[in-house]
């Protein structure tokens, strides 16, 4: 049966959403655009928009047929929710599609720093063999028995906790609702106890959304509360960390290093001092980008289109 939502526009500069949709044999007329200009030129015919970064709120003025917007990512800060609601358009995101990927990436950053894989790779480029190290604090380290503090215990945070326990780490969690302690979390605290808990952590991982409460969370005071031997891992949003404070903490050896996948702004400008630190591992916001990404987004989209066609009121990851 043909879909009632049968005109779909997929919009992304890299991801193959339309190809994955068609390979599933799903119904509808589809088109993929790769830039904002082509998206603006074709959105007027679309009943369904699937995308993220190429969305512009002014599209609402030239998209009279639009009935459903599916954000091809978890974050939807650039979507005007009030305006979308006022036009009777349904809006959902793809929260959860990358929880495994980002948790894997978090462990990769932790392992890279603790096992010094990043500096080994640098030496490999120079065909340089490293001698054994007499200075104990400068050697690679083990994760077993170390404490990981995770700020934000949503899908990604809980997955990261599970992976950390497999490495015999102790896990402290920070979340607003402390009534029920999640599995794989040894101690649970509210945000008001965050600064005090930092002193216990060997690794601090940020997996929280960007909100008014978390913007600038890792500021000078928070970084000063960390152990000098501790690492910071940011998997959340760039603005959760005060970059200036982090640069100062790294320069003054207040912390041992950082693994960063997100920045403010992005791409990270070439003038940023973060590029110059040997004890910083930088990845270009690729924590959630895997070979399964499009499939995971289309899984949610397909289920929601089925529910819309059946007249179901509740959608997966419903925002409006």
CSV table of C-alpha atoms in Angstrom, one decimal:
chain,number,residue,atom,x,y,z
A,1,UNK,CA,0.0,0.0,0.0
A,2,UNK,CA,1.3,3.4,-0.9
A,3,UNK,CA,2.2,5.6,2.0
A,4,UNK,CA,0.0,8.6,2.8
A,5,UNK,CA,3.2,10.4,3.5
A,6,UNK,CA,4.5,9.5,0.1
A,7,UNK,CA,6.8,12.5,-0.8
A,8,UNK,CA,10.0,12.4,1.2
A,9,UNK,CA,13.0,14.7,1.0
A,10,UNK,CA,16.2,13.4,2.6
A,11,UNK,CA,18.8,16.2,3.2
A,12,UNK,CA,22.3,15.7,4.5
A,13,UNK,CA,25.8,16.7,3.2
A,14,UNK,CA,27.1,13.1,3.6
A,15,UNK,CA,24.7,10.5,4.9
A,16,UNK,CA,23.0,8.2,2.4
A,17,UNK,CA,19.5,8.3,3.9
A,18,UNK,CA,17.6,7.9,0.6
A,19,UNK,CA,19.7,5.0,-0.5
A,20,UNK,CA,19.1,3.1,2.8
A,21,UNK,CA,15.4,4.0,2.6
A,22,UNK,CA,15.1,2.6,-0.9
A,23,UNK,CA,17.1,-0.5,-0.1
A,24,UNK,CA,14.5,-1.3,2.5
A,25,UNK,CA,11.8,-1.3,-0.2
A,26,UNK,CA,9.8,1.3,1.6
A,27,UNK,CA,7.1,3.2,-0.2
A,28,UNK,CA,7.1,6.8,-1.5
A,29,UNK,CA,8.6,9.2,-3.9
A,30,UNK,CA,12.1,10.2,-2.6
A,31,UNK,CA,14.8,12.7,-3.3
A,32,UNK,CA,18.1,13.3,-1.6
A,33,UNK,CA,19.7,16.7,-1.5
A,34,UNK,CA,23.3,17.4,-0.4
A,35,UNK,CA,23.3,21.1,0.3
A,36,UNK,CA,21.1,23.9,1.6
A,37,UNK,CA,20.5,25.4,-1.8
A,38,UNK,CA,19.1,22.2,-3.3
A,39,UNK,CA,17.1,21.5,-0.2
A,40,UNK,CA,15.4,25.0,-0.4
A,41,UNK,CA,14.6,24.4,-4.0
A,42,UNK,CA,12.8,21.0,-3.4
A,43,UNK,CA,11.3,21.2,0.0
A,44,UNK,CA,8.1,22.8,-1.3
A,45,UNK,CA,6.9,19.5,-2.7
A,46,UNK,CA,7.9,17.4,0.3
A,47,UNK,CA,5.4,15.9,2.8
A,48,UNK,CA,8.2,14.4,4.9
A,49,UNK,CA,11.6,16.0,5.6
A,50,UNK,CA,14.4,13.9,6.9
A,51,UNK,CA,17.7,15.6,7.9
A,52,UNK,CA,19.5,17.7,10.5
A,53,UNK,CA,22.2,20.2,9.8
A,54,UNK,CA,20.8,21.4,6.4
A,55,UNK,CA,17.5,22.4,8.0
A,56,UNK,CA,16.6,26.1,7.9
A,57,UNK,CA,13.5,27.4,9.8
A,58,UNK,CA,12.6,29.6,6.9
A,59,UNK,CA,11.8,26.4,5.0
A,60,UNK,CA,8.5,26.5,6.8
A,61,UNK,CA,7.4,29.5,4.8
A,62,UNK,CA,7.9,27.6,1.5
A,63,UNK,CA,6.8,24.1,2.4
A,64,UNK,CA,3.0,24.1,2.3
A,65,UNK,CA,2.8,20.3,2.0
A,66,UNK,CA,5.1,19.5,4.9
A,67,UNK,CA,3.5,17.2,7.5
A,68,UNK,CA,6.3,15.4,9.3
A,69,UNK,CA,9.9,16.4,10.1
A,70,UNK,CA,12.2,13.7,11.2
A,71,UNK,CA,15.5,14.9,12.6
A,72,UNK,CA,18.3,12.6,11.4
A,73,UNK,CA,20.2,13.1,14.6
A,74,UNK,CA,19.5,13.4,18.4
A,75,UNK,CA,20.0,17.1,18.6
A,76,UNK,CA,17.3,19.4,17.3
A,77,UNK,CA,18.5,22.8,18.6
A,78,UNK,CA,18.3,24.4,15.1
A,79,UNK,CA,14.6,23.4,14.7
A,80,UNK,CA,12.0,26.0,15.7
A,81,UNK,CA,9.7,23.7,17.7
A,82,UNK,CA,7.1,26.4,18.4
A,83,UNK,CA,6.8,27.3,14.7
A,84,UNK,CA,6.6,23.6,13.7
A,85,UNK,CA,3.9,23.0,16.3
A,86,UNK,CA,1.9,26.1,15.1
A,87,UNK,CA,1.8,24.7,11.6
A,88,UNK,CA,0.5,21.3,12.8
A,89,UNK,CA,3.6,19.5,11.6
A,90,UNK,CA,4.8,16.4,13.6
A,91,UNK,CA,8.4,16.5,14.7
A,92,UNK,CA,10.6,13.6,16.0
A,93,UNK,CA,14.3,13.1,16.4
A,94,UNK,CA,16.6,10.1,16.2
A,95,UNK,CA,17.6,9.9,19.8
A,96,UNK,CA,19.2,6.6,20.6
A,97,UNK,CA,20.5,5.7,17.2
A,98,UNK,CA,24.1,6.3,18.2
A,99,UNK,CA,24.2,5.3,21.8
A,100,UNK,CA,26.3,2.2,21.2
A,101,UNK,CA,28.6,4.1,18.8
A,102,UNK,CA,29.2,7.0,21.2
A,103,UNK,CA,29.8,4.8,24.2
A,104,UNK,CA,32.3,2.7,22.1
A,105,UNK,CA,34.0,6.0,21.1
A,106,UNK,CA,34.1,7.1,24.7
A,107,UNK,CA,35.9,3.9,25.7
A,108,UNK,CA,38.2,4.3,22.7
A,109,UNK,CA,39.2,7.8,23.9
A,110,UNK,CA,39.7,6.6,27.5
A,111,UNK,CA,41.9,3.6,26.3
A,112,UNK,CA,43.8,5.8,23.9
A,113,UNK,CA,44.8,8.2,26.7
A,114,UNK,CA,45.5,5.5,29.3
A,115,UNK,CA,47.5,3.3,26.9
A,116,UNK,CA,49.1,6.3,25.2
A,117,UNK,CA,48.0,5.0,21.8
A,118,UNK,CA,47.9,8.6,20.4
A,119,UNK,CA,51.6,9.2,21.1
A,120,UNK,CA,52.5,5.7,19.9
A,121,UNK,CA,50.9,6.6,16.6
A,122,UNK,CA,52.9,9.9,16.5
A,123,UNK,CA,56.1,7.9,17.0
A,124,UNK,CA,55.1,5.4,14.4
A,125,UNK,CA,55.0,8.2,11.8
A,126,UNK,CA,58.6,8.9,12.6
A,127,UNK,CA,59.7,5.2,12.8
A,128,UNK,CA,60.6,5.9,16.4
A,129,UNK,CA,60.9,3.1,19.0
A,130,UNK,CA,60.1,4.1,22.6
A,131,UNK,CA,62.4,2.8,25.3
A,132,UNK,CA,61.1,1.5,28.6
A,133,UNK,CA,60.2,4.3,31.1
A,134,UNK,CA,61.7,4.5,34.6
A,135,UNK,CA,59.5,7.4,35.7
A,136,UNK,CA,56.4,5.5,36.8
A,137,UNK,CA,53.7,8.3,36.4
A,138,UNK,CA,54.8,8.6,32.7
A,139,UNK,CA,54.0,5.0,31.8
A,140,UNK,CA,50.8,3.6,30.3
A,141,UNK,CA,48.2,2.8,32.9
A,142,UNK,CA,45.5,0.2,33.6
A,143,UNK,CA,41.8,0.9,33.9
A,144,UNK,CA,41.0,-1.8,36.5
A,145,UNK,CA,40.3,-0.2,39.8
A,146,UNK,CA,40.1,3.3,38.4
A,147,UNK,CA,37.0,5.5,38.9
A,148,UNK,CA,35.0,6.9,36.0
A,149,UNK,CA,32.6,9.7,36.7
A,150,UNK,CA,29.8,10.0,34.1
A,151,UNK,CA,27.8,13.2,33.9
A,152,UNK,CA,24.5,12.3,32.2
A,153,UNK,CA,23.0,8.8,32.5
A,154,UNK,CA,20.8,8.7,29.4
A,155,UNK,CA,21.2,6.0,26.8
A,156,UNK,CA,24.8,6.9,26.0
A,157,UNK,CA,25.9,7.3,29.7
A,158,UNK,CA,24.4,4.0,30.7
A,159,UNK,CA,26.0,2.2,27.8
A,160,UNK,CA,29.4,3.8,28.7
A,161,UNK,CA,28.9,2.7,32.3
A,162,UNK,CA,28.3,-0.9,31.1
A,163,UNK,CA,31.5,-0.8,29.1
A,164,UNK,CA,33.5,0.7,31.9
A,165,UNK,CA,32.4,-2.1,34.3
A,166,UNK,CA,33.7,-4.7,31.8
A,167,UNK,CA,37.2,-3.1,32.4
A,168,UNK,CA,36.7,-3.4,36.2
A,169,UNK,CA,36.2,0.3,36.7
A,170,UNK,CA,34.2,1.9,39.5
A,171,UNK,CA,31.5,4.1,38.1
A,172,UNK,CA,30.0,7.3,39.6
A,173,UNK,CA,26.9,8.7,37.9
A,174,UNK,CA,25.5,12.2,38.0
A,175,UNK,CA,21.9,12.7,37.0
A,176,UNK,CA,18.9,14.8,38.2
A,177,UNK,CA,16.7,11.8,39.2
A,178,UNK,CA,18.6,9.9,41.8
A,179,UNK,CA,15.6,7.8,43.0
A,180,UNK,CA,16.8,4.7,41.0
A,181,UNK,CA,20.4,3.9,40.5
A,182,UNK,CA,21.0,2.4,37.0
A,183,UNK,CA,22.8,-0.9,36.5
A,184,UNK,CA,26.6,-0.7,36.4
A,185,UNK,CA,26.7,2.5,38.4
A,186,UNK,CA,28.3,2.1,41.9
A,187,UNK,CA,27.4,5.5,43.2
A,188,UNK,CA,24.7,8.0,42.1
A,189,UNK,CA,24.6,11.7,42.8
A,190,UNK,CA,22.6,14.8,41.8
A,191,UNK,CA,24.2,17.7,39.9
A,192,UNK,CA,24.7,19.7,43.1
A,193,UNK,CA,27.2,17.1,44.2
A,194,UNK,CA,29.2,17.2,41.0
A,195,UNK,CA,32.1,19.3,42.2
A,196,UNK,CA,32.6,17.2,45.2
A,197,UNK,CA,32.6,14.0,43.2
A,198,UNK,CA,35.2,15.2,40.8
A,199,UNK,CA,37.9,14.7,43.3
A,200,UNK,CA,37.2,10.9,43.3
A,201,UNK,CA,37.4,10.5,39.5
A,202,UNK,CA,40.3,9.2,37.4
A,203,UNK,CA,38.2,9.9,34.3
A,204,UNK,CA,35.4,12.4,33.8
A,205,UNK,CA,33.1,11.7,30.9
A,206,UNK,CA,30.4,14.1,29.7
A,207,UNK,CA,27.4,12.5,28.1
A,208,UNK,CA,24.7,15.1,28.9
A,209,UNK,CA,22.6,17.3,26.6
A,210,UNK,CA,23.4,21.0,26.3
A,211,UNK,CA,21.1,22.9,28.5
A,212,UNK,CA,21.2,26.2,30.4
A,213,UNK,CA,22.4,24.1,33.4
A,214,UNK,CA,25.1,22.2,31.5
A,215,UNK,CA,26.5,25.1,29.4
A,216,UNK,CA,30.0,25.8,30.7
A,217,UNK,CA,29.7,22.9,33.2
A,218,UNK,CA,33.4,22.2,33.0
A,219,UNK,CA,34.7,25.6,33.9
A,220,UNK,CA,37.7,26.7,35.8
A,221,UNK,CA,36.3,25.6,39.2
A,222,UNK,CA,35.3,22.1,37.9
A,223,UNK,CA,38.7,21.6,36.2
A,224,UNK,CA,40.5,22.7,39.3
A,225,UNK,CA,38.5,20.1,41.3
A,226,UNK,CA,39.8,17.2,39.2
A,227,UNK,CA,42.9,15.2,40.1
A,228,UNK,CA,46.1,16.2,38.3
A,229,UNK,CA,46.2,12.6,37.0
A,230,UNK,CA,42.6,12.6,35.7
A,231,UNK,CA,41.4,12.8,32.1
A,232,UNK,CA,38.4,14.7,30.7
A,233,UNK,CA,36.3,13.0,28.0
A,234,UNK,CA,33.7,15.2,26.2
A,235,UNK,CA,31.0,13.3,24.2
A,236,UNK,CA,28.2,15.8,24.9
A,237,UNK,CA,28.4,19.2,23.2
A,238,UNK,CA,31.3,21.5,22.8
A,239,UNK,CA,29.7,24.3,24.9
A,240,UNK,CA,29.5,22.0,28.0
A,241,UNK,CA,33.2,22.7,28.4
A,242,UNK,CA,34.7,26.2,28.7
A,243,UNK,CA,37.5,25.9,26.1
A,244,UNK,CA,39.6,28.7,27.6
A,245,UNK,CA,39.5,27.2,31.0
A,246,UNK,CA,40.4,23.8,29.6
A,247,UNK,CA,43.4,25.2,27.6
A,248,UNK,CA,44.6,26.9,30.8
A,249,UNK,CA,44.2,23.7,32.9
A,250,UNK,CA,46.1,21.7,30.3
A,251,UNK,CA,48.9,24.3,30.1
A,252,UNK,CA,49.2,24.4,33.9
A,253,UNK,CA,49.1,20.5,34.1
A,254,UNK,CA,46.0,20.7,36.3
A,255,UNK,CA,44.7,17.6,34.5
A,256,UNK,CA,46.5,14.8,32.7
A,257,UNK,CA,44.8,15.2,29.4
A,258,UNK,CA,41.5,15.2,27.4
A,259,UNK,CA,39.7,13.2,24.8
A,260,UNK,CA,37.4,15.5,22.8
A,261,UNK,CA,34.9,14.7,20.1
A,262,UNK,CA,32.8,17.9,20.3
A,263,UNK,CA,33.7,21.5,20.1
A,264,UNK,CA,32.2,25.0,20.1
A,265,UNK,CA,32.4,26.1,17.3
A,266,UNK,CA,32.6,23.2,14.8
A,267,UNK,CA,34.8,22.6,12.9
A,268,UNK,CA,37.4,23.3,15.5
A,269,UNK,CA,39.2,26.4,14.2
A,270,UNK,CA,42.9,25.9,13.3
A,271,UNK,CA,43.8,28.7,15.7
A,272,UNK,CA,42.5,26.8,18.7
A,273,UNK,CA,45.3,26.0,21.1
A,274,UNK,CA,43.8,22.5,21.7
A,275,UNK,CA,45.5,21.3,18.6
A,276,UNK,CA,48.9,21.8,20.1
A,277,UNK,CA,48.6,19.6,23.2
A,278,UNK,CA,50.2,16.2,22.9
A,279,UNK,CA,48.0,14.9,25.7
A,280,UNK,CA,44.8,15.8,23.9
A,281,UNK,CA,43.1,13.4,21.5
A,282,UNK,CA,40.8,15.2,19.0
A,283,UNK,CA,38.2,13.5,16.9
A,284,UNK,CA,36.0,15.6,14.5
A,285,UNK,CA,32.5,14.9,16.1
A,286,UNK,CA,32.6,11.3,14.7
A,287,UNK,CA,31.6,9.5,17.9
A,288,UNK,CA,28.2,8.6,16.5
A,289,UNK,CA,29.2,8.1,12.9
A,290,UNK,CA,29.3,4.4,12.0
A,291,UNK,CA,28.4,2.2,9.0
A,292,UNK,CA,25.1,1.5,10.8
A,293,UNK,CA,24.0,5.1,11.2
A,294,UNK,CA,21.6,5.5,8.3
A,295,UNK,CA,20.0,2.1,9.0
A,296,UNK,CA,19.4,3.1,12.6
A,297,UNK,CA,17.7,6.4,11.5
A,298,UNK,CA,15.6,4.7,8.9
A,299,UNK,CA,14.4,2.1,11.5
A,300,UNK,CA,12.8,4.9,13.5
A,301,UNK,CA,11.5,6.8,10.5
A,302,UNK,CA,9.9,3.6,9.0
A,303,UNK,CA,8.1,2.8,12.3
A,304,UNK,CA,6.8,6.4,12.7
A,305,UNK,CA,5.6,6.5,9.1
A,306,UNK,CA,3.7,3.3,9.8
A,307,UNK,CA,2.2,4.8,12.9
A,308,UNK,CA,1.2,8.0,11.1
A,309,UNK,CA,-0.5,6.0,8.4
A,310,UNK,CA,-2.4,4.0,10.9
A,311,UNK,CA,-3.5,7.1,12.7
A,312,UNK,CA,-1.5,6.4,15.9
A,313,UNK,CA,-1.1,9.4,18.2
A,314,UNK,CA,2.2,8.5,19.8
A,315,UNK,CA,5.4,8.4,17.8
A,316,UNK,CA,8.9,7.2,18.7
A,317,UNK,CA,11.1,10.1,20.0
A,318,UNK,CA,8.1,12.4,19.6
A,319,UNK,CA,8.8,16.1,20.2
A,320,UNK,CA,5.7,17.6,18.6
